Short mmCIF file of C-alpha atoms in Angstrom, two decimals:
data_model
loop_
_atom_site.label_atom_id
_atom_site.label_comp_id
_atom_site.label_asym_id
_atom_site.label_seq_id
_atom_site.Cartn_x
_atom_site.Cartn_y
_atom_site.Cartn_z
CA MET I 1125 0.14 0.07 0.21
CA GLN I 1126 2.85 2.54 0.54
CA ASP I 1127 4.21 2.04 -2.69
CA THR I 1128 0.64 3.21 -4.01
CA LYS I 1129 -0.34 5.52 -1.86
CA PRO I 1130 1.89 8.55 -3.25
CA SER I 1131 0.71 8.13 -6.84
CA ARG I 1132 -3.10 7.71 -5.91
CA HIS I 1133 -2.62 11.58 -4.25
CA THR I 1134 -0.15 12.65 -6.76
CA TRP I 1135 -2.37 12.25 -9.76
CA ILE I 1136 -4.84 14.76 -8.39
CA ASP I 1137 -1.90 17.21 -7.48
CA GLY I 1138 -1.17 16.98 -11.19
CA LEU I 1139 -4.90 17.97 -12.26
CA ARG I 1140 -4.75 20.85 -9.93
CA LEU I 1141 -1.54 22.03 -11.07
CA CYS I 1142 -2.50 21.88 -14.59
CA ALA I 1143 -5.97 23.97 -14.13
CA GLY I 1144 -4.25 26.35 -12.66
CA VAL I 1145 -0.97 26.58 -15.48
CA SER I 1146 -4.16 26.66 -18.11
CA MET I 1147 -5.00 30.01 -16.56
CA VAL I 1148 -1.82 31.31 -17.41
CA GLY I 1149 -1.80 29.77 -20.87
CA LEU I 1150 -5.10 31.33 -21.90
CA HIS I 1151 -3.97 35.02 -21.07
CA ALA I 1152 -1.03 34.09 -23.12
CA THR I 1153 -2.86 33.50 -25.93
CA SER I 1154 -4.72 36.59 -26.33
CA ASN I 1155 -4.21 40.10 -26.31
CA SER I 1156 -4.73 42.37 -23.55
CA ALA I 1157 -8.45 42.81 -24.34
CA GLY I 1158 -8.87 38.88 -24.30
CA LEU I 1159 -9.20 38.82 -28.10
CA PRO I 1160 -7.33 36.33 -30.25
CA PHE I 1161 -5.01 39.32 -31.69
CA PRO I 1162 -7.63 40.44 -34.50
CA GLU I 1163 -4.73 43.22 -35.49
CA ALA I 1164 -2.12 40.57 -36.86
CA THR I 1165 -2.34 38.26 -39.99
CA ALA I 1166 -3.87 34.87 -40.04
CA ALA I 1167 -0.63 33.52 -40.34
CA GLU I 1168 0.54 35.21 -37.26
CA ARG I 1169 -2.26 33.92 -35.23
CA ILE I 1170 -1.37 30.12 -35.89
CA ALA I 1171 0.98 29.37 -33.33
CA PRO I 1172 -1.12 31.20 -30.49
CA MET I 1173 -3.93 29.61 -31.27
CA LEU I 1174 -2.62 26.00 -31.65
CA LEU I 1175 -0.84 26.84 -28.04
CA ARG I 1176 -4.25 27.93 -26.81
CA ALA I 1177 -6.22 24.68 -28.15
CA VAL I 1178 -3.62 22.48 -25.87
CA LEU I 1179 -2.97 24.30 -22.97
CA TYR I 1180 -6.87 25.21 -22.87
CA MET I 1181 -7.81 21.72 -22.16
CA ALA I 1182 -8.02 22.53 -18.43
CA ARG I 1183 -10.24 25.04 -17.94
CA THR I 1184 -11.63 26.59 -14.55
CA GLU I 1185 -14.26 23.76 -14.63
CA LEU I 1186 -11.48 21.14 -13.91
CA PHE I 1187 -11.18 23.05 -10.73
CA LEU I 1188 -14.88 22.42 -9.82
CA LEU I 1189 -14.66 18.85 -11.10
CA ILE I 1190 -11.71 18.22 -8.56
CA SER I 1191 -13.10 20.37 -6.03
CA VAL I 1192 -16.31 18.53 -5.85
CA PHE I 1193 -14.42 14.98 -6.26
CA LEU I 1194 -12.33 16.06 -3.04
CA LEU I 1195 -15.15 16.86 -0.89
CA LEU I 1196 -17.44 13.50 -1.26
CA LEU I 1197 -14.23 11.88 -0.84
CA SER I 1198 -13.73 13.61 2.20
CA LEU I 1199 -17.14 13.54 3.47
CA ASP I 1200 -16.77 9.37 3.07
CA ARG I 1201 -13.58 9.19 5.07
CA ARG I 1202 -15.75 11.78 7.90
CA PRO I 1203 -19.70 11.98 7.61
CA ARG I 1204 -20.87 15.07 8.50
CA GLY I 1205 -24.15 17.14 8.02
CA TYR I 1206 -25.27 19.93 5.73
CA ARG I 1207 -24.74 22.42 7.77
CA ALA I 1208 -21.02 21.72 9.39
CA THR I 1209 -20.15 21.06 5.52
CA MET I 1210 -21.05 24.34 4.39
CA ALA I 1211 -19.59 26.01 7.16
CA GLN I 1212 -16.28 24.35 6.26
CA GLN I 1213 -16.26 25.09 3.03
CA ALA I 1214 -17.50 28.93 3.49
CA ARG I 1215 -14.04 29.16 5.92
CA ARG I 1216 -11.97 27.93 3.14
CA LEU I 1217 -13.15 30.00 0.34
CA LEU I 1218 -14.99 33.29 1.41
CA PRO I 1219 -12.11 34.84 3.57
CA PRO I 1220 -9.75 34.82 0.32
CA PHE I 1221 -12.50 35.38 -1.79
CA VAL I 1222 -13.05 38.80 0.16
CA PHE I 1223 -9.52 39.42 0.89
CA TRP I 1224 -8.62 39.46 -3.28
CA THR I 1225 -12.20 41.24 -3.73
CA LEU I 1226 -10.86 44.12 -1.47
CA PHE I 1227 -7.60 44.08 -3.20
CA TYR I 1228 -8.71 44.24 -6.55
CA ALA I 1229 -11.30 46.72 -6.04
CA LEU I 1230 -8.17 49.12 -4.95
CA TYR I 1231 -5.69 47.63 -7.38
CA ASN I 1232 -7.95 48.51 -10.10
CA LEU I 1233 -7.21 52.23 -9.34
CA LEU I 1234 -3.85 51.64 -10.56
CA LYS I 1235 -4.55 50.54 -14.02
CA ALA I 1236 -7.62 53.05 -13.96
CA SER I 1237 -4.94 55.77 -13.53
CA ALA I 1238 -2.41 54.53 -16.07
CA PHE I 1239 -5.63 54.47 -18.96
CA ASN I 1240 -7.29 57.55 -17.83
CA TYR I 1241 -10.76 55.97 -16.42
CA HIS I 1242 -9.68 56.76 -12.78
CA PRO I 1243 -12.84 58.97 -12.01
CA GLN I 1244 -15.01 55.84 -13.14
CA ALA I 1245 -13.23 53.46 -11.19
CA LEU I 1246 -13.32 55.76 -8.05
CA ALA I 1247 -17.06 55.96 -8.29
CA GLN I 1248 -17.23 52.29 -8.51
CA LEU I 1249 -15.95 52.24 -4.93
CA THR I 1250 -18.49 53.78 -3.56
CA ASP I 1251 -21.60 52.28 -6.26
CA PRO I 1252 -23.55 49.36 -4.20
CA VAL I 1253 -24.29 48.30 -7.38
CA ALA I 1254 -21.05 47.49 -8.30
CA TRP I 1255 -19.99 46.00 -5.05
CA ALA I 1256 -23.41 43.47 -5.16
CA GLY I 1257 -21.19 42.25 -8.32
CA PHE I 1258 -18.23 42.10 -6.79
CA LEU I 1259 -19.39 40.15 -3.99
CA VAL I 1260 -22.24 37.85 -5.65
CA LEU I 1261 -20.61 37.60 -9.38
CA GLY I 1262 -16.99 38.06 -8.16
CA ASP I 1263 -16.59 40.30 -11.39
CA VAL I 1264 -14.11 42.58 -9.66
CA LYS I 1265 -11.52 41.05 -11.93
CA TYR I 1266 -11.45 38.13 -14.10
CA HIS I 1267 -11.65 34.74 -12.87
CA MET I 1268 -12.73 35.79 -9.34
CA HIS I 1269 -16.45 34.59 -10.59
CA PHE I 1270 -14.47 30.84 -9.62
CA ILE I 1271 -15.22 30.80 -6.07
CA PRO I 1272 -18.86 32.26 -5.81
CA THR I 1273 -19.64 29.90 -8.60
CA LEU I 1274 -17.85 27.03 -6.63
CA MET I 1275 -20.11 27.85 -3.52
CA GLY I 1276 -23.18 27.92 -5.53
CA LEU I 1277 -22.14 24.38 -7.19
CA LEU I 1278 -21.12 23.20 -3.42
CA LEU I 1279 -24.51 23.87 -2.17
CA LEU I 1280 -26.16 21.50 -4.28
CA TYR I 1281 -23.91 18.73 -3.09
CA PRO I 1282 -26.57 16.50 -1.46
CA LEU I 1283 -27.69 15.83 -5.10
CA PHE I 1284 -24.84 15.06 -6.24
CA LEU I 1285 -24.22 12.26 -3.60
CA THR I 1286 -27.26 10.01 -5.56
CA ALA I 1287 -24.27 9.49 -8.67
CA VAL I 1288 -21.83 8.11 -6.24
CA THR I 1289 -23.47 4.66 -6.22
CA ARG I 1290 -25.00 5.48 -9.61
CA PRO I 1291 -21.93 6.20 -11.91
CA TRP I 1292 -24.32 6.57 -15.05
CA MET I 1293 -25.36 9.73 -13.60
CA GLY I 1294 -22.52 11.52 -14.90
CA LEU I 1295 -23.90 11.45 -18.26
CA LEU I 1296 -25.98 14.18 -16.78
CA VAL I 1297 -23.32 16.79 -17.28
CA VAL I 1298 -24.03 16.37 -21.39
CA PHE I 1299 -27.73 17.15 -20.45
CA GLY I 1300 -26.58 20.35 -18.08
CA LEU I 1301 -24.25 21.64 -21.08
CA LEU I 1302 -27.10 21.36 -23.40
CA ALA I 1303 -29.14 23.28 -21.47
CA LYS I 1304 -26.41 25.76 -20.50
CA TRP I 1305 -26.07 26.19 -24.95
CA HIS I 1306 -29.40 27.08 -25.20
CA LEU I 1307 -30.51 28.85 -21.95
CA ASP I 1308 -27.54 31.15 -22.71
CA ALA I 1309 -28.75 32.14 -26.05
CA TRP I 1310 -32.38 32.53 -24.59
CA ALA I 1311 -30.80 34.88 -21.90
CA TYR I 1312 -28.52 36.87 -24.01
CA SER I 1313 -31.12 37.68 -26.80
CA THR I 1314 -33.97 38.44 -23.82
CA LEU I 1315 -32.05 40.24 -21.72
CA TRP I 1316 -29.19 42.13 -23.36
CA ASP I 1317 -29.88 45.15 -22.11
CA SER I 1318 -31.06 44.32 -18.49
CA PRO I 1319 -29.14 44.80 -15.50
CA SER I 1320 -30.28 41.23 -14.66
CA LEU I 1321 -28.39 39.73 -17.05
CA PRO I 1322 -25.25 38.75 -15.38
CA TYR I 1323 -27.33 37.39 -12.53
CA VAL I 1324 -29.52 35.26 -14.61
CA LEU I 1325 -26.60 33.76 -16.53
CA ARG I 1326 -24.93 33.28 -13.12
CA ALA I 1327 -27.81 30.95 -12.25
CA ILE I 1328 -28.27 29.22 -15.52
CA LYS I 1329 -24.09 28.31 -15.21
CA ILE I 1330 -24.18 27.34 -11.56
CA LEU I 1331 -27.76 25.25 -12.53
CA SER I 1332 -26.25 23.89 -15.74
CA TYR I 1333 -22.45 22.74 -14.05
CA SER I 1334 -24.59 20.99 -12.24
CA GLY I 1335 -23.89 18.20 -14.46
CA TYR I 1336 -20.47 18.28 -13.82
CA GLY I 1337 -20.83 17.79 -9.93
CA PHE I 1338 -23.01 14.29 -10.83
CA ALA I 1339 -19.78 13.52 -12.91
CA ALA I 1340 -17.40 14.33 -10.15
CA ALA I 1341 -19.35 11.97 -8.16
CA ALA I 1342 -19.66 9.43 -10.19
CA LEU I 1343 -15.85 9.15 -10.41
CA ALA I 1344 -15.68 9.49 -6.79
CA GLY I 1345 -17.67 6.61 -6.51
CA LEU I 1346 -15.85 4.62 -8.68
CA TRP I 1347 -12.77 5.70 -7.08
CA LEU I 1348 -14.13 4.54 -3.53
CA ARG I 1349 -14.94 1.34 -5.02
CA HIS I 1350 -11.45 0.57 -7.61
CA GLY I 1351 -9.12 3.04 -6.91
CA SER I 1352 -7.18 0.46 -5.57
CA LYS I 1353 -7.53 -1.90 -8.33
CA LEU I 1354 -6.61 1.34 -10.58
CA ALA I 1355 -3.37 1.59 -8.54
CA LYS I 1356 -2.28 -1.91 -9.14
CA GLN I 1357 -3.02 -2.08 -12.85
CA THR I 1358 -3.85 -0.25 -16.20
CA LEU I 1359 -7.37 -0.97 -17.18
CA TRP I 1360 -6.61 -0.58 -20.89
CA PRO I 1361 -9.89 -0.57 -22.72
CA LEU I 1362 -11.10 2.21 -20.59
CA LEU I 1363 -7.96 4.22 -20.99
CA THR I 1364 -8.28 3.58 -24.55
CA ILE I 1365 -11.59 5.01 -25.18
CA CYS I 1366 -10.84 8.02 -22.99
CA ILE I 1367 -7.84 8.64 -25.18
CA VAL I 1368 -9.65 8.20 -28.20
CA PHE I 1369 -12.48 10.57 -26.57
CA ALA I 1370 -9.51 13.34 -26.07
CA LEU I 1371 -8.20 13.26 -29.27
CA VAL I 1372 -11.86 13.39 -30.86
CA LEU I 1373 -12.28 16.32 -28.73
CA LEU I 1374 -8.82 17.99 -29.52
CA GLY I 1375 -9.59 17.78 -33.06
CA LEU I 1376 -12.87 19.58 -33.05
CA LYS I 1377 -11.06 22.04 -30.77
CA LEU I 1378 -8.42 22.63 -33.58
CA GLN I 1379 -11.35 22.82 -36.22
CA ALA I 1380 -12.63 26.10 -34.07
CA MET I 1381 -9.49 27.38 -33.70
CA VAL I 1382 -8.85 27.25 -37.63
CA ILE I 1383 -11.98 29.25 -38.18
CA VAL I 1384 -10.62 31.94 -35.03
CA ILE I 1385 -7.04 32.04 -37.12
CA GLN I 1386 -8.98 33.08 -40.46
CA THR I 1387 -11.41 35.55 -38.68
CA GLY I 1388 -9.46 37.30 -35.76
CA ALA I 1389 -12.69 36.36 -33.44
CA TRP I 1390 -13.67 33.94 -30.86
CA ALA I 1391 -15.64 31.50 -32.56
CA TYR I 1392 -18.77 31.69 -29.92
CA GLY I 1393 -21.00 30.17 -32.36
CA ASN I 1394 -19.40 27.02 -32.88
CA GLU I 1395 -21.33 24.36 -31.51
CA PRO I 1396 -18.60 21.48 -31.66
CA GLY I 1397 -16.16 23.49 -30.34
CA TYR I 1398 -18.03 24.48 -27.45
CA TRP I 1399 -18.32 20.82 -26.71
CA ALA I 1400 -15.05 20.12 -27.20
CA ASP I 1401 -14.13 22.85 -24.52
CA PHE I 1402 -16.59 21.63 -22.07
CA LEU I 1403 -16.20 17.91 -21.84
CA MET I 1404 -12.26 18.38 -22.68
CA PRO I 1405 -11.63 18.71 -18.56
CA LEU I 1406 -13.93 15.43 -17.62
CA VAL I 1407 -12.14 13.48 -20.07
CA LEU I 1408 -8.82 14.93 -18.74
CA MET I 1409 -9.95 14.00 -15.48
CA SER I 1410 -11.08 10.73 -16.09
CA LEU I 1411 -7.84 10.07 -17.96
CA THR I 1412 -5.81 10.93 -15.64
CA MET I 1413 -7.83 8.92 -12.85
CA LEU I 1414 -7.23 5.39 -15.14
CA LEU I 1415 -3.30 6.42 -14.96
CA CYS I 1416 -3.03 6.94 -10.80
CA GLY I 1417 -0.91 4.08 -10.84
CA ARG I 1418 1.75 5.66 -13.02
CA ASN I 1419 5.11 7.08 -11.16
CA TRP I 1420 3.92 10.64 -10.82
CA PRO I 1421 6.43 12.92 -10.32
CA GLU I 1422 6.12 13.54 -6.65
CA LYS I 1423 7.35 17.48 -7.23
CA LEU I 1424 3.88 17.80 -8.51
CA SER I 1425 2.48 17.43 -4.66
CA VAL I 1426 4.86 20.56 -4.03
CA TRP I 1427 3.73 22.71 -6.52
CA ALA I 1428 0.03 21.93 -6.56
CA PRO I 1429 -0.66 23.92 -3.50
CA TYR I 1430 0.44 27.18 -5.48
CA SER I 1431 -2.13 26.87 -8.09
CA PHE I 1432 -4.90 28.20 -6.48
CA GLY I 1433 -2.76 31.10 -5.73
CA ILE I 1434 -1.54 31.46 -9.25
CA TYR I 1435 -5.19 31.59 -10.15
CA LEU I 1436 -5.98 34.59 -7.91
CA CYS I 1437 -2.87 36.39 -8.10
CA HIS I 1438 -1.75 36.15 -12.15
CA PRO I 1439 -4.61 39.36 -13.02
CA THR I 1440 -2.04 41.71 -10.79
CA PHE I 1441 1.35 40.94 -13.26
CA LEU I 1442 -1.32 40.94 -16.38
CA ASP I 1443 -2.29 44.59 -15.40
CA LEU I 1444 1.44 45.49 -14.67
CA ALA I 1445 2.52 43.97 -18.19
CA GLU I 1446 -0.41 45.89 -19.58
CA ILE I 1447 0.55 49.11 -18.15
#
C-alpha cells in the first residue's frame, strides 16, 4: 500500500497544477483585451491559437470537478451534516475571496490611472450595484467568478451524492451543457440590455454545471470502489476509450481554432467547439484517474498548492504588463 499511496494522490495534484497553469496559458494566447490578436495576420495567429488549443484543455471547470470530487471523498472518510460541511467550505473559500475582492477593487485604480478612467473606477468604490457584482458575481476581476460559482455548486452537493453509487448519472453533464448552450442563447437575446443579465447567466451556469457535480460524484464513487485496483493495474480498454475521446475533442477544438485563425474573432457560435471545450476537463480527469498508478513526479504535490494562488494572483501581473 505504501508504494501506491503517493501516486494515488499525486495524480490529483497534477490536475490541480494543470488547471492553474491553463489560466496563464489562456492569457498568454490573447491580447490585452482578451481577443485573438485581431490586429495580426492569419499566419501570425497560427502559433498562439494552436498553443491555446492545447494549454486551455483544463479550464476553470477542472477546478470545479476536482473540488466536488475531493469534497465527496472527504465526506466518505468523515461523514458530517450539511450545515457543518457548508460552514467548512465557507471558511475555506470566503476569506480569500473577500480579501482578493477588496484588494482588486483598490488595485483596479492603478490601471485606471494609467489608462485615464480613474474617476469611473473611483466611483465604483461607492456604488452598491458595483459591489453587488463584486461580491455576488465575483466580477471585480477576471476569474474571480470561480469562487462564488463553486460555492453555488457546492450548495447542491447532497444531490451529487446520489451519483456516488450510480455512476451512470455522470452522463447528466451532457444534459447540463446542452441546457447551458440553449439557456445562454435565450438569456443574451432576451435580456441583453437588462442589469439582471449577469445574474441570470450566473444562475444558469450554476444549475447547468450541476452536471459537473454529478460527473465528479460518479468518478468519486468509482474511485472509492476501485481506486486500489486502478493503482495496481492499468485498465487498457477504458484508457483507450478515454484517449480516443480526448483526441476527437482535441480535433474539434483545433477545428474551431481554424475559424479563429481565419477571422481573428472567437468562434462563440461553433457548437462542436463548445462541446470540445466543456467536455475536455472531464475527459482529462478521467484519463488521469486511470493513470493514477503510474509514477507521477512527487514534485507535483509540492507545486500543486500554489495553483490556487496562481489563479487568484495572475491578474495583478497581467495588469502590470499591460500598463
